[in-house]
mmCIF file of C-alpha atoms in Angstrom:
data_model
loop_
_atom_site.group_PDB
_atom_site.id
_atom_site.type_symbol
_atom_site.label_atom_id
_atom_site.label_comp_id
_atom_site.label_asym_id
_atom_site.label_seq_id
_atom_site.Cartn_x
_atom_site.Cartn_y
_atom_site.Cartn_z
ATOM 1 C CA MET A 1413 0.000 0.000 0.000
ATOM 2 C CA THR A 1414 1.344 3.436 -0.968
ATOM 3 C CA ASP A 1415 0.383 7.038 -0.435
ATOM 4 C CA ALA A 1416 -0.787 8.486 -3.733
ATOM 5 C CA ALA A 1417 -2.030 11.982 -2.924
ATOM 6 C CA ALA A 1418 -1.708 14.726 -0.404
ATOM 7 C CA SER A 1419 -3.494 13.794 2.826
ATOM 8 C CA ASP A 1420 -4.175 15.541 6.077
ATOM 9 C CA SER A 1421 -5.383 14.110 9.367
ATOM 10 C CA ARG A 1422 -9.021 14.339 8.224
ATOM 11 C CA VAL A 1423 -8.667 12.568 4.865
ATOM 12 C CA ARG A 1424 -6.571 9.464 4.316
ATOM 13 C CA ALA A 1425 -5.652 8.758 0.700
ATOM 14 C CA ARG A 1426 -3.689 5.663 -0.284
ATOM 15 C CA VAL A 1427 -3.433 3.084 -3.054
ATOM 16 C CA ASP A 1428 -3.666 -0.632 -2.396
ATOM 17 C CA ARG A 1429 -2.858 -2.582 -5.545
ATOM 18 C CA ALA A 1430 -5.195 -1.016 -8.141
ATOM 19 C CA LEU A 1431 -7.660 0.508 -5.662
ATOM 20 C CA GLY A 1432 -7.437 4.147 -4.663
ATOM 21 C CA HIS A 1433 -8.850 4.328 -1.149
ATOM 22 C CA LEU A 1434 -10.166 7.547 0.414
ATOM 23 C CA THR A 1435 -11.307 7.623 4.027
ATOM 24 C CA LEU A 1436 -12.927 10.621 5.700
ATOM 25 C CA ASP A 1437 -11.244 10.699 9.093
ATOM 26 C CA ARG A 1438 -13.095 13.078 11.361
ATOM 27 C CA PRO A 1439 -15.187 10.577 13.295
ATOM 28 C CA ARG A 1440 -16.008 12.788 16.284
ATOM 29 C CA ALA A 1441 -17.909 15.070 13.880
ATOM 30 C CA ILE A 1442 -19.308 12.112 11.881
ATOM 31 C CA ASN A 1443 -16.795 13.123 9.218
ATOM 32 C CA ALA A 1444 -18.417 16.500 8.516
ATOM 33 C CA LEU A 1445 -16.744 18.173 5.540
ATOM 34 C CA ASP A 1446 -14.681 21.321 5.749
ATOM 35 C CA LEU A 1447 -12.876 23.035 2.898
ATOM 36 C CA GLY A 1448 -9.576 21.287 3.550
ATOM 37 C CA MET A 1449 -11.199 17.867 3.333
ATOM 38 C CA ILE A 1450 -12.916 18.770 0.076
ATOM 39 C CA GLU A 1451 -9.636 19.977 -1.390
ATOM 40 C CA ASN A 1452 -7.833 16.808 -0.335
ATOM 41 C CA LEU A 1453 -10.498 14.589 -1.856
ATOM 42 C CA ALA A 1454 -10.263 16.550 -5.105
ATOM 43 C CA ALA A 1455 -6.463 16.341 -5.097
ATOM 44 C CA ALA A 1456 -6.567 12.561 -4.749
ATOM 45 C CA LEU A 1457 -9.018 12.220 -7.624
ATOM 46 C CA ASP A 1458 -6.781 14.468 -9.731
ATOM 47 C CA ALA A 1459 -3.753 12.320 -8.949
ATOM 48 C CA TRP A 1460 -5.488 9.040 -9.730
ATOM 49 C CA GLU A 1461 -7.430 9.990 -12.850
ATOM 50 C CA HIS A 1462 -4.490 9.444 -15.217
ATOM 51 C CA ASP A 1463 -2.587 6.950 -13.048
ATOM 52 C CA PRO A 1464 -2.662 3.628 -14.932
ATOM 53 C CA SER A 1465 -2.019 1.715 -11.717
ATOM 54 C CA VAL A 1466 -5.375 2.846 -10.262
ATOM 55 C CA ASP A 1467 -8.520 1.507 -11.867
ATOM 56 C CA ALA A 1468 -11.169 2.133 -9.184
ATOM 57 C CA VAL A 1469 -11.732 4.343 -6.139
ATOM 58 C CA LEU A 1470 -13.317 3.499 -2.791
ATOM 59 C CA LEU A 1471 -14.658 6.207 -0.459
ATOM 60 C CA ASP A 1472 -15.631 5.407 3.111
ATOM 61 C CA GLY A 1473 -15.703 7.027 6.539
ATOM 62 C CA ALA A 1474 -13.833 6.421 9.777
ATOM 63 C CA GLY A 1475 -15.726 5.446 12.905
ATOM 64 C CA GLU A 1476 -18.959 3.587 13.492
ATOM 65 C CA ARG A 1477 -21.386 6.490 13.218
ATOM 66 C CA GLY A 1478 -21.478 7.256 9.546
ATOM 67 C CA LEU A 1479 -19.870 8.169 6.259
ATOM 68 C CA CYS A 1480 -20.515 11.912 6.531
ATOM 69 C CA ALA A 1481 -23.045 13.994 8.452
ATOM 70 C CA GLY A 1482 -22.798 16.815 5.913
ATOM 71 C CA GLY A 1483 -20.881 20.025 5.520
ATOM 72 C CA ASP A 1484 -19.333 21.842 8.449
ATOM 73 C CA VAL A 1485 -22.487 23.804 9.265
ATOM 74 C CA ARG A 1486 -21.013 25.443 12.344
ATOM 75 C CA GLY A 1487 -18.172 26.763 10.198
ATOM 76 C CA LEU A 1488 -20.734 28.091 7.725
ATOM 77 C CA TYR A 1489 -22.506 29.856 10.585
ATOM 78 C CA ASP A 1490 -19.283 31.577 11.643
ATOM 79 C CA GLN A 1491 -18.610 32.725 8.075
ATOM 80 C CA ILE A 1492 -22.088 34.176 7.623
ATOM 81 C CA VAL A 1493 -22.056 35.949 10.973
ATOM 82 C CA ALA A 1494 -18.645 37.420 10.112
ATOM 83 C CA GLY A 1495 -19.938 38.563 6.724
ATOM 84 C CA ASP A 1496 -17.322 36.522 4.874
ATOM 85 C CA VAL A 1497 -19.334 36.046 1.702
ATOM 86 C CA ALA A 1498 -16.276 35.289 -0.421
ATOM 87 C CA GLU A 1499 -15.213 32.379 1.782
ATOM 88 C CA THR A 1500 -18.748 30.998 1.849
ATOM 89 C CA ALA A 1501 -18.944 31.112 -1.944
ATOM 90 C CA HIS A 1502 -15.497 29.519 -2.221
ATOM 91 C CA PHE A 1503 -16.560 26.596 -0.040
ATOM 92 C CA PHE A 1504 -19.654 25.857 -2.096
ATOM 93 C CA ARG A 1505 -17.811 26.163 -5.413
ATOM 94 C CA ALA A 1506 -15.194 23.671 -4.242
ATOM 95 C CA GLU A 1507 -17.813 21.294 -2.865
ATOM 96 C CA TYR A 1508 -19.998 21.363 -5.969
ATOM 97 C CA ALA A 1509 -17.016 20.905 -8.264
ATOM 98 C CA LEU A 1510 -16.166 17.777 -6.265
ATOM 99 C CA ASN A 1511 -19.752 16.495 -6.518
ATOM 100 C CA ALA A 1512 -19.709 16.949 -10.303
ATOM 101 C CA ARG A 1513 -16.267 15.353 -10.532
ATOM 102 C CA ILE A 1514 -17.390 12.222 -8.713
ATOM 103 C CA ALA A 1515 -20.364 11.900 -11.062
ATOM 104 C CA ALA A 1516 -18.199 12.234 -14.182
ATOM 105 C CA TYR A 1517 -15.086 10.419 -12.930
ATOM 106 C CA PRO A 1518 -13.715 8.088 -15.623
ATOM 107 C CA LYS A 1519 -12.971 5.316 -13.138
ATOM 108 C CA PRO A 1520 -15.675 3.686 -11.012
ATOM 109 C CA VAL A 1521 -16.136 5.320 -7.616
ATOM 110 C CA VAL A 1522 -17.541 2.994 -4.963
ATOM 111 C CA VAL A 1523 -18.947 4.613 -1.812
ATOM 112 C CA PHE A 1524 -19.857 2.935 1.469
ATOM 113 C CA ALA A 1525 -22.726 5.057 2.823
ATOM 114 C CA ASP A 1526 -22.665 3.182 6.108
ATOM 115 C CA GLY A 1527 -24.433 4.925 9.001
ATOM 116 C CA VAL A 1528 -25.286 8.621 8.848
ATOM 117 C CA THR A 1529 -24.997 10.036 5.323
ATOM 118 C CA MET A 1530 -26.675 13.398 5.049
ATOM 119 C CA GLY A 1531 -26.384 16.723 3.254
ATOM 120 C CA GLY A 1532 -22.818 17.013 1.987
ATOM 121 C CA GLY A 1533 -22.446 13.272 2.519
ATOM 122 C CA ILE A 1534 -25.146 12.738 -0.086
ATOM 123 C CA GLY A 1535 -23.107 14.938 -2.418
ATOM 124 C CA LEU A 1536 -20.228 12.470 -2.107
ATOM 125 C CA ALA A 1537 -22.229 9.247 -2.145
ATOM 126 C CA GLY A 1538 -25.264 10.013 -4.245
ATOM 127 C CA HIS A 1539 -23.431 10.682 -7.509
ATOM 128 C CA ALA A 1540 -20.967 7.781 -7.318
ATOM 129 C CA ALA A 1541 -20.987 4.873 -9.750
ATOM 130 C CA VAL A 1542 -21.603 2.224 -7.070
ATOM 131 C CA ARG A 1543 -23.487 3.293 -3.929
ATOM 132 C CA VAL A 1544 -23.503 0.817 -1.042
ATOM 133 C CA VAL A 1545 -25.715 1.098 2.037
ATOM 134 C CA THR A 1546 -25.984 -1.107 5.130
ATOM 135 C CA GLU A 1547 -28.540 -1.924 7.785
ATOM 136 C CA ARG A 1548 -27.082 1.009 9.765
ATOM 137 C CA SER A 1549 -27.514 3.575 6.994
ATOM 138 C CA ARG A 1550 -29.540 6.715 7.539
ATOM 139 C CA LEU A 1551 -29.647 8.976 4.494
ATOM 140 C CA ALA A 1552 -31.321 12.380 4.346
ATOM 141 C CA MET A 1553 -31.370 15.869 2.907
ATOM 142 C CA PRO A 1554 -32.506 17.682 6.087
ATOM 143 C CA GLU A 1555 -31.600 21.252 5.077
ATOM 144 C CA VAL A 1556 -35.099 22.736 5.423
ATOM 145 C CA ARG A 1557 -34.934 22.028 9.134
ATOM 146 C CA ILE A 1558 -32.251 24.698 9.521
ATOM 147 C CA GLY A 1559 -33.867 27.213 7.180
ATOM 148 C CA PHE A 1560 -31.914 26.116 4.120
ATOM 149 C CA THR A 1561 -32.511 24.095 0.933
ATOM 150 C CA PRO A 1562 -31.129 20.786 -0.399
ATOM 151 C CA ASP A 1563 -27.939 21.222 -2.405
ATOM 152 C CA VAL A 1564 -24.836 19.207 -3.500
ATOM 153 C CA GLY A 1565 -26.931 17.906 -6.376
ATOM 154 C CA GLY A 1566 -29.398 16.495 -3.876
ATOM 155 C CA SER A 1567 -32.302 18.322 -5.455
ATOM 156 C CA LEU A 1568 -31.671 16.346 -8.660
ATOM 157 C CA LEU A 1569 -31.664 13.022 -6.801
ATOM 158 C CA LEU A 1570 -34.881 14.087 -5.094
ATOM 159 C CA ALA A 1571 -36.406 15.133 -8.402
ATOM 160 C CA ARG A 1572 -35.666 11.707 -9.883
ATOM 161 C CA ALA A 1573 -37.235 9.763 -7.004
ATOM 162 C CA PRO A 1574 -40.447 7.857 -7.797
ATOM 163 C CA GLY A 1575 -43.680 9.805 -7.864
ATOM 164 C CA ARG A 1576 -43.661 12.661 -5.349
ATOM 165 C CA VAL A 1577 -41.282 10.955 -2.937
ATOM 166 C CA GLY A 1578 -38.679 13.619 -3.712
ATOM 167 C CA GLU A 1579 -40.942 16.470 -2.635
ATOM 168 C CA PHE A 1580 -41.802 14.562 0.536
ATOM 169 C CA LEU A 1581 -38.158 13.951 1.462
ATOM 170 C CA ALA A 1582 -37.110 17.493 0.562
ATOM 171 C CA LEU A 1583 -39.820 19.274 2.528
ATOM 172 C CA THR A 1584 -39.747 17.052 5.606
ATOM 173 C CA GLY A 1585 -36.019 16.244 5.777
ATOM 174 C CA GLU A 1586 -37.001 12.696 6.756
ATOM 175 C CA SER A 1587 -34.354 9.977 6.936
ATOM 176 C CA MET A 1588 -34.209 6.904 4.734
ATOM 177 C CA ASP A 1589 -33.049 3.468 5.774
ATOM 178 C CA ALA A 1590 -31.339 1.181 3.275
ATOM 179 C CA ALA A 1591 -34.549 -0.045 1.661
ATOM 180 C CA ASP A 1592 -35.895 3.488 1.305
ATOM 181 C CA ALA A 1593 -32.594 4.799 -0.083
ATOM 182 C CA ILE A 1594 -32.483 2.112 -2.761
ATOM 183 C CA TYR A 1595 -36.143 2.646 -3.621
ATOM 184 C CA ALA A 1596 -35.723 6.430 -3.852
ATOM 185 C CA GLY A 1597 -32.640 6.147 -6.077
ATOM 186 C CA PHE A 1598 -30.050 7.323 -3.541
ATOM 187 C CA ALA A 1599 -28.287 3.935 -3.327
ATOM 188 C CA ASP A 1600 -27.759 0.783 -5.360
ATOM 189 C CA HIS A 1601 -26.849 -2.134 -3.096
ATOM 190 C CA LEU A 1602 -27.393 -3.328 0.477
ATOM 191 C CA VAL A 1603 -24.365 -4.996 2.034
ATOM 192 C CA PRO A 1604 -24.402 -5.959 5.730
ATOM 193 C CA SER A 1605 -21.993 -3.817 7.730
ATOM 194 C CA GLU A 1606 -20.197 -6.926 8.965
ATOM 195 C CA ARG A 1607 -19.297 -7.747 5.340
ATOM 196 C CA LEU A 1608 -17.807 -4.358 4.429
ATOM 197 C CA ASP A 1609 -14.269 -5.402 5.329
ATOM 198 C CA ASP A 1610 -14.638 -8.468 3.109
ATOM 199 C CA LEU A 1611 -15.916 -6.275 0.301
ATOM 200 C CA ARG A 1612 -12.950 -3.915 0.729
ATOM 201 C CA ASP A 1613 -10.586 -6.875 0.484
ATOM 202 C CA ALA A 1614 -12.369 -8.120 -2.621
ATOM 203 C CA LEU A 1615 -12.084 -4.719 -4.287
ATOM 204 C CA VAL A 1616 -8.349 -4.763 -3.606
ATOM 205 C CA SER A 1617 -7.696 -8.333 -4.723
ATOM 206 C CA ARG A 1618 -10.185 -8.557 -7.589
ATOM 207 C CA ALA A 1619 -9.112 -10.253 -10.795
ATOM 208 C CA ASP A 1620 -10.189 -9.475 -14.327
ATOM 209 C CA PRO A 1621 -12.810 -9.376 -15.662
ATOM 210 C CA GLN A 1622 -14.583 -8.613 -12.388
ATOM 211 C CA THR A 1623 -15.676 -5.010 -12.248
ATOM 212 C CA ALA A 1624 -16.392 -3.129 -9.046
ATOM 213 C CA THR A 1625 -20.119 -3.515 -9.658
ATOM 214 C CA GLU A 1626 -19.801 -7.264 -10.218
ATOM 215 C CA LEU A 1627 -17.886 -7.641 -6.969
ATOM 216 C CA VAL A 1628 -20.401 -5.635 -4.960
ATOM 217 C CA LEU A 1629 -23.169 -7.831 -6.345
ATOM 218 C CA LEU A 1630 -21.482 -10.841 -4.719
ATOM 219 C CA PHE A 1631 -22.137 -9.246 -1.323
ATOM 220 C CA ASP A 1632 -25.525 -7.701 -2.118
ATOM 221 C CA GLU A 1633 -28.530 -8.699 -0.045
ATOM 222 C CA THR A 1634 -32.121 -7.946 -0.943
ATOM 223 C CA ALA A 1635 -33.439 -5.010 1.028
ATOM 224 C CA GLY A 1636 -36.729 -5.392 2.849
ATOM 225 C CA PRO A 1637 -39.880 -3.546 1.821
ATOM 226 C CA ALA A 1638 -39.451 0.194 1.500
ATOM 227 C CA ARG A 1639 -41.572 2.290 3.835
ATOM 228 C CA LEU A 1640 -41.649 4.992 1.186
ATOM 229 C CA GLU A 1641 -43.154 2.655 -1.397
ATOM 230 C CA ALA A 1642 -45.954 1.696 0.979
ATOM 231 C CA ALA A 1643 -46.653 5.377 1.657
ATOM 232 C CA ARG A 1644 -46.840 6.347 -2.011
ATOM 233 C CA PRO A 1645 -50.659 6.711 -2.131
ATOM 234 C CA TRP A 1646 -50.798 9.572 0.352
ATOM 235 C CA ILE A 1647 -47.384 10.996 -0.543
ATOM 236 C CA ASP A 1648 -48.212 11.227 -4.245
ATOM 237 C CA ASP A 1649 -51.646 12.675 -3.605
ATOM 238 C CA ALA A 1650 -50.520 15.386 -1.192
ATOM 239 C CA PHE A 1651 -47.114 16.329 -2.567
ATOM 240 C CA ALA A 1652 -48.386 16.773 -6.119
ATOM 241 C CA ALA A 1653 -50.128 19.947 -4.953
ATOM 242 C CA ASP A 1654 -49.015 23.303 -6.325
ATOM 243 C CA SER A 1655 -48.081 24.958 -3.016
ATOM 244 C CA VAL A 1656 -46.976 24.110 0.497
ATOM 245 C CA ALA A 1657 -50.303 25.316 1.860
ATOM 246 C CA GLU A 1658 -52.192 22.982 -0.460
ATOM 247 C CA ILE A 1659 -49.850 20.093 0.405
ATOM 248 C CA ILE A 1660 -50.609 20.587 4.096
ATOM 249 C CA GLY A 1661 -54.327 20.804 3.373
ATOM 250 C CA ARG A 1662 -54.292 17.545 1.448
ATOM 251 C CA LEU A 1663 -52.278 15.835 4.187
ATOM 252 C CA ARG A 1664 -54.854 16.905 6.787
ATOM 253 C CA ASP A 1665 -57.626 15.450 4.631
ATOM 254 C CA ARG A 1666 -55.999 12.016 4.481
ATOM 255 C CA ALA A 1667 -57.000 9.225 6.836
ATOM 256 C CA GLU A 1668 -53.454 7.896 7.312
ATOM 257 C CA PRO A 1669 -51.902 8.907 10.670
ATOM 258 C CA ASP A 1670 -48.515 9.382 9.005
ATOM 259 C CA ALA A 1671 -50.010 11.880 6.566
ATOM 260 C CA ARG A 1672 -51.528 13.924 9.361
ATOM 261 C CA ALA A 1673 -48.291 13.773 11.355
ATOM 262 C CA THR A 1674 -46.452 15.061 8.286
ATOM 263 C CA ALA A 1675 -48.839 18.018 8.102
ATOM 264 C CA GLU A 1676 -48.037 18.846 11.720
ATOM 265 C CA LEU A 1677 -44.311 18.641 11.019
ATOM 266 C CA LEU A 1678 -44.525 20.964 8.023
ATOM 267 C CA GLU A 1679 -46.325 23.550 10.144
ATOM 268 C CA THR A 1680 -43.218 23.813 12.347
ATOM 269 C CA LEU A 1681 -40.722 24.310 9.522
ATOM 270 C CA PRO A 1682 -39.595 27.646 8.034
ATOM 271 C CA PRO A 1683 -42.035 28.927 5.382
ATOM 272 C CA THR A 1684 -39.295 30.451 3.226
ATOM 273 C CA ALA A 1685 -37.239 27.266 3.034
ATOM 274 C CA LEU A 1686 -40.325 25.168 2.303
ATOM 275 C CA ALA A 1687 -41.543 27.387 -0.539
ATOM 276 C CA VAL A 1688 -38.136 27.685 -2.207
ATOM 277 C CA THR A 1689 -37.324 24.000 -1.772
ATOM 278 C CA LEU A 1690 -40.580 22.865 -3.353
ATOM 279 C CA ALA A 1691 -39.824 25.035 -6.383
ATOM 280 C CA ALA A 1692 -36.186 23.877 -6.459
ATOM 281 C CA VAL A 1693 -37.043 20.172 -6.668
ATOM 282 C CA ARG A 1694 -39.522 20.816 -9.458
ATOM 283 C CA ALA A 1695 -37.078 23.011 -11.354
ATOM 284 C CA ALA A 1696 -34.406 20.301 -10.990
ATOM 285 C CA ARG A 1697 -36.854 17.813 -12.463
ATOM 286 C CA GLU A 1698 -37.125 20.001 -15.537
ATOM 287 C CA ARG A 1699 -33.367 20.618 -15.828
ATOM 288 C CA ASN A 1700 -32.452 16.952 -15.221
ATOM 289 C CA GLU A 1701 -28.676 17.488 -15.566
ATOM 290 C CA LEU A 1702 -26.271 17.623 -12.660
ATOM 291 C CA ARG A 1703 -24.117 20.613 -13.570
ATOM 292 C CA ALA A 1704 -27.186 22.697 -14.411
ATOM 293 C CA VAL A 1705 -28.838 21.730 -11.137
ATOM 294 C CA LEU A 1706 -25.694 22.476 -9.145
ATOM 295 C CA ALA A 1707 -25.635 25.942 -10.704
ATOM 296 C CA GLN A 1708 -29.267 26.406 -9.674
ATOM 297 C CA GLU A 1709 -28.480 25.264 -6.130
ATOM 298 C CA TYR A 1710 -25.439 27.538 -5.928
ATOM 299 C CA GLY A 1711 -27.575 30.598 -6.557
ATOM 300 C CA LEU A 1712 -30.176 29.480 -4.042
ATOM 301 C CA VAL A 1713 -27.749 28.646 -1.239
ATOM 302 C CA LEU A 1714 -25.976 31.985 -1.583
ATOM 303 C CA TRP A 1715 -29.361 33.721 -1.591
ATOM 304 C CA PHE A 1716 -30.119 32.011 1.704
ATOM 305 C CA ALA A 1717 -26.647 32.663 3.106
ATOM 306 C CA THR A 1718 -26.459 36.339 2.177
ATOM 307 C CA THR A 1719 -30.021 37.660 2.256
ATOM 308 C CA GLN A 1720 -32.104 35.494 4.590
ATOM 309 C CA PRO A 1721 -31.988 35.334 8.409
ATOM 310 C CA ASP A 1722 -33.446 31.834 8.735
ATOM 311 C CA LEU A 1723 -30.243 29.929 7.967
ATOM 312 C CA VAL A 1724 -28.255 31.582 10.757
ATOM 313 C CA GLU A 1725 -31.220 31.208 13.090
ATOM 314 C CA GLY A 1726 -31.693 27.555 12.256
ATOM 315 C CA ILE A 1727 -28.025 26.738 12.869
ATOM 316 C CA ARG A 1728 -28.079 28.773 16.078
ATOM 317 C CA ALA A 1729 -31.055 26.884 17.441
ATOM 318 C CA ARG A 1730 -29.705 23.463 16.539
ATOM 319 C CA LEU A 1731 -25.921 23.690 16.925
ATOM 320 C CA VAL A 1732 -24.894 26.896 18.697
ATOM 321 C CA ASP A 1733 -27.322 27.599 21.547
ATOM 322 C CA LYS A 1734 -28.966 24.197 21.060
ATOM 323 C CA ASP A 1735 -32.285 25.436 22.406
ATOM 324 C CA GLY A 1736 -34.298 23.801 19.632
ATOM 325 C CA ALA A 1737 -36.469 26.884 19.392
ATOM 326 C CA PRO A 1738 -35.765 28.726 16.149
ATOM 327 C CA SER A 1739 -37.624 31.946 15.412
ATOM 328 C CA TRP A 1740 -38.355 31.850 11.692
ATOM 329 C CA SER A 1741 -38.723 35.027 9.642
ATOM 330 C CA PRO A 1742 -41.479 35.067 8.644
ATOM 331 C CA ALA A 1743 -42.948 32.573 11.056
ATOM 332 C CA SER A 1744 -46.198 32.174 9.132
ATOM 333 C CA ARG A 1745 -46.899 31.284 5.520
ATOM 334 C CA ASP A 1746 -49.450 34.106 5.526
ATOM 335 C CA ASP A 1747 -46.627 36.611 5.936
ATOM 336 C CA LEU A 1748 -44.441 35.170 3.207
ATOM 337 C CA ALA A 1749 -43.742 37.586 0.370
ATOM 338 C CA PRO A 1750 -45.714 36.410 -2.679
ATOM 339 C CA ASP A 1751 -42.632 36.732 -4.882
ATOM 340 C CA VAL A 1752 -40.179 35.039 -2.525
ATOM 341 C CA VAL A 1753 -39.538 32.131 -4.903
ATOM 342 C CA THR A 1754 -38.991 34.518 -7.797
ATOM 343 C CA GLN A 1755 -36.527 36.485 -5.666
ATOM 344 C CA ALA A 1756 -34.601 33.342 -4.779
ATOM 345 C CA PHE A 1757 -34.298 32.100 -8.358
ATOM 346 C CA ALA A 1758 -33.425 35.549 -9.691
ATOM 347 C CA PHE A 1759 -30.425 35.906 -7.370
ATOM 348 C CA GLU A 1760 -27.186 36.039 -9.366
ATOM 349 C CA PRO A 1761 -24.163 34.889 -7.350
ATOM 350 C CA ALA A 1762 -20.728 36.241 -8.063
ATOM 351 C CA PRO A 1763 -18.496 34.647 -9.049
ATOM 352 C CA ALA A 1764 -20.478 32.123 -11.055
ATOM 353 C CA LEU A 1765 -20.196 28.445 -10.223
ATOM 354 C CA TRP A 1766 -19.015 27.329 -13.662
ATOM 355 C CA THR A 1767 -16.702 29.379 -15.866
ATOM 356 C CA ASP A 1768 -16.588 26.949 -18.783
#
């Protein structure tokens, strides 16, 4: 085994035979991504792309808790409070470039989304060629819960989910287990966590003509029934509505307890984030191309970060003061500006995400 790219204490990059192996190594923070980690991941992919001795890449996370809990949200909070717009934009440009690079990488990228894989973790795992989950996996795009909107290409994955499952997951921030993640299109294979070491060894020692996908299939187990599939009747009915208010109304009219509980949840979430997120998923469905959707998300996240108070307030309530009592602005859908979605989509970030 040899080192093949620059590494710091939070990302380990090495080559074992023909497998480039990247491990997020910040387990106390469930491997939350900061800028340095993103840059090290990108540097390793750069080094291995044209290296003939590397023919596949494995990405996993250190510790037992998860692959990646998301971006370093507390760091984002500090940047916004300090008014460091340039640094905030730089972080998102680097992160989104990495997401797009994983999706287009010429060698298969295998990701073990074991345990918590949320937000920025979905950006790493969701666009990979081979996406492995386990019985411990919990995947989600929970951004609305902090007054934000799904990004890292997550709105495209949500848009491609069956029926209106994407709108449901985006607006509620609900977690998926392995069966749900496979059903919703966020993962490909279920491998028991106790077999991951064996799968790693097989990826290292594989012999032609076995591809990474063929090897993972040897360890694949059939996932149980997906909760999301069973809930499709009320999800599709309610979340096909044109507005958040109508979605909530339809949920209240359903007989299913889960539908009514979802209506109650939506009433507690920030009106601005809900309205913009609903529009974002539907716009991503129309665009249906990752780089275009990332550009859309980039404008929206900087709109939230630079013009809206809810993001700072949501992070404060959850991670800074930890009082769990955010004060949304506005607090009621009735007070939401009628053109808020238009404002969000019209925002033009500088510099642009893509220059080519």
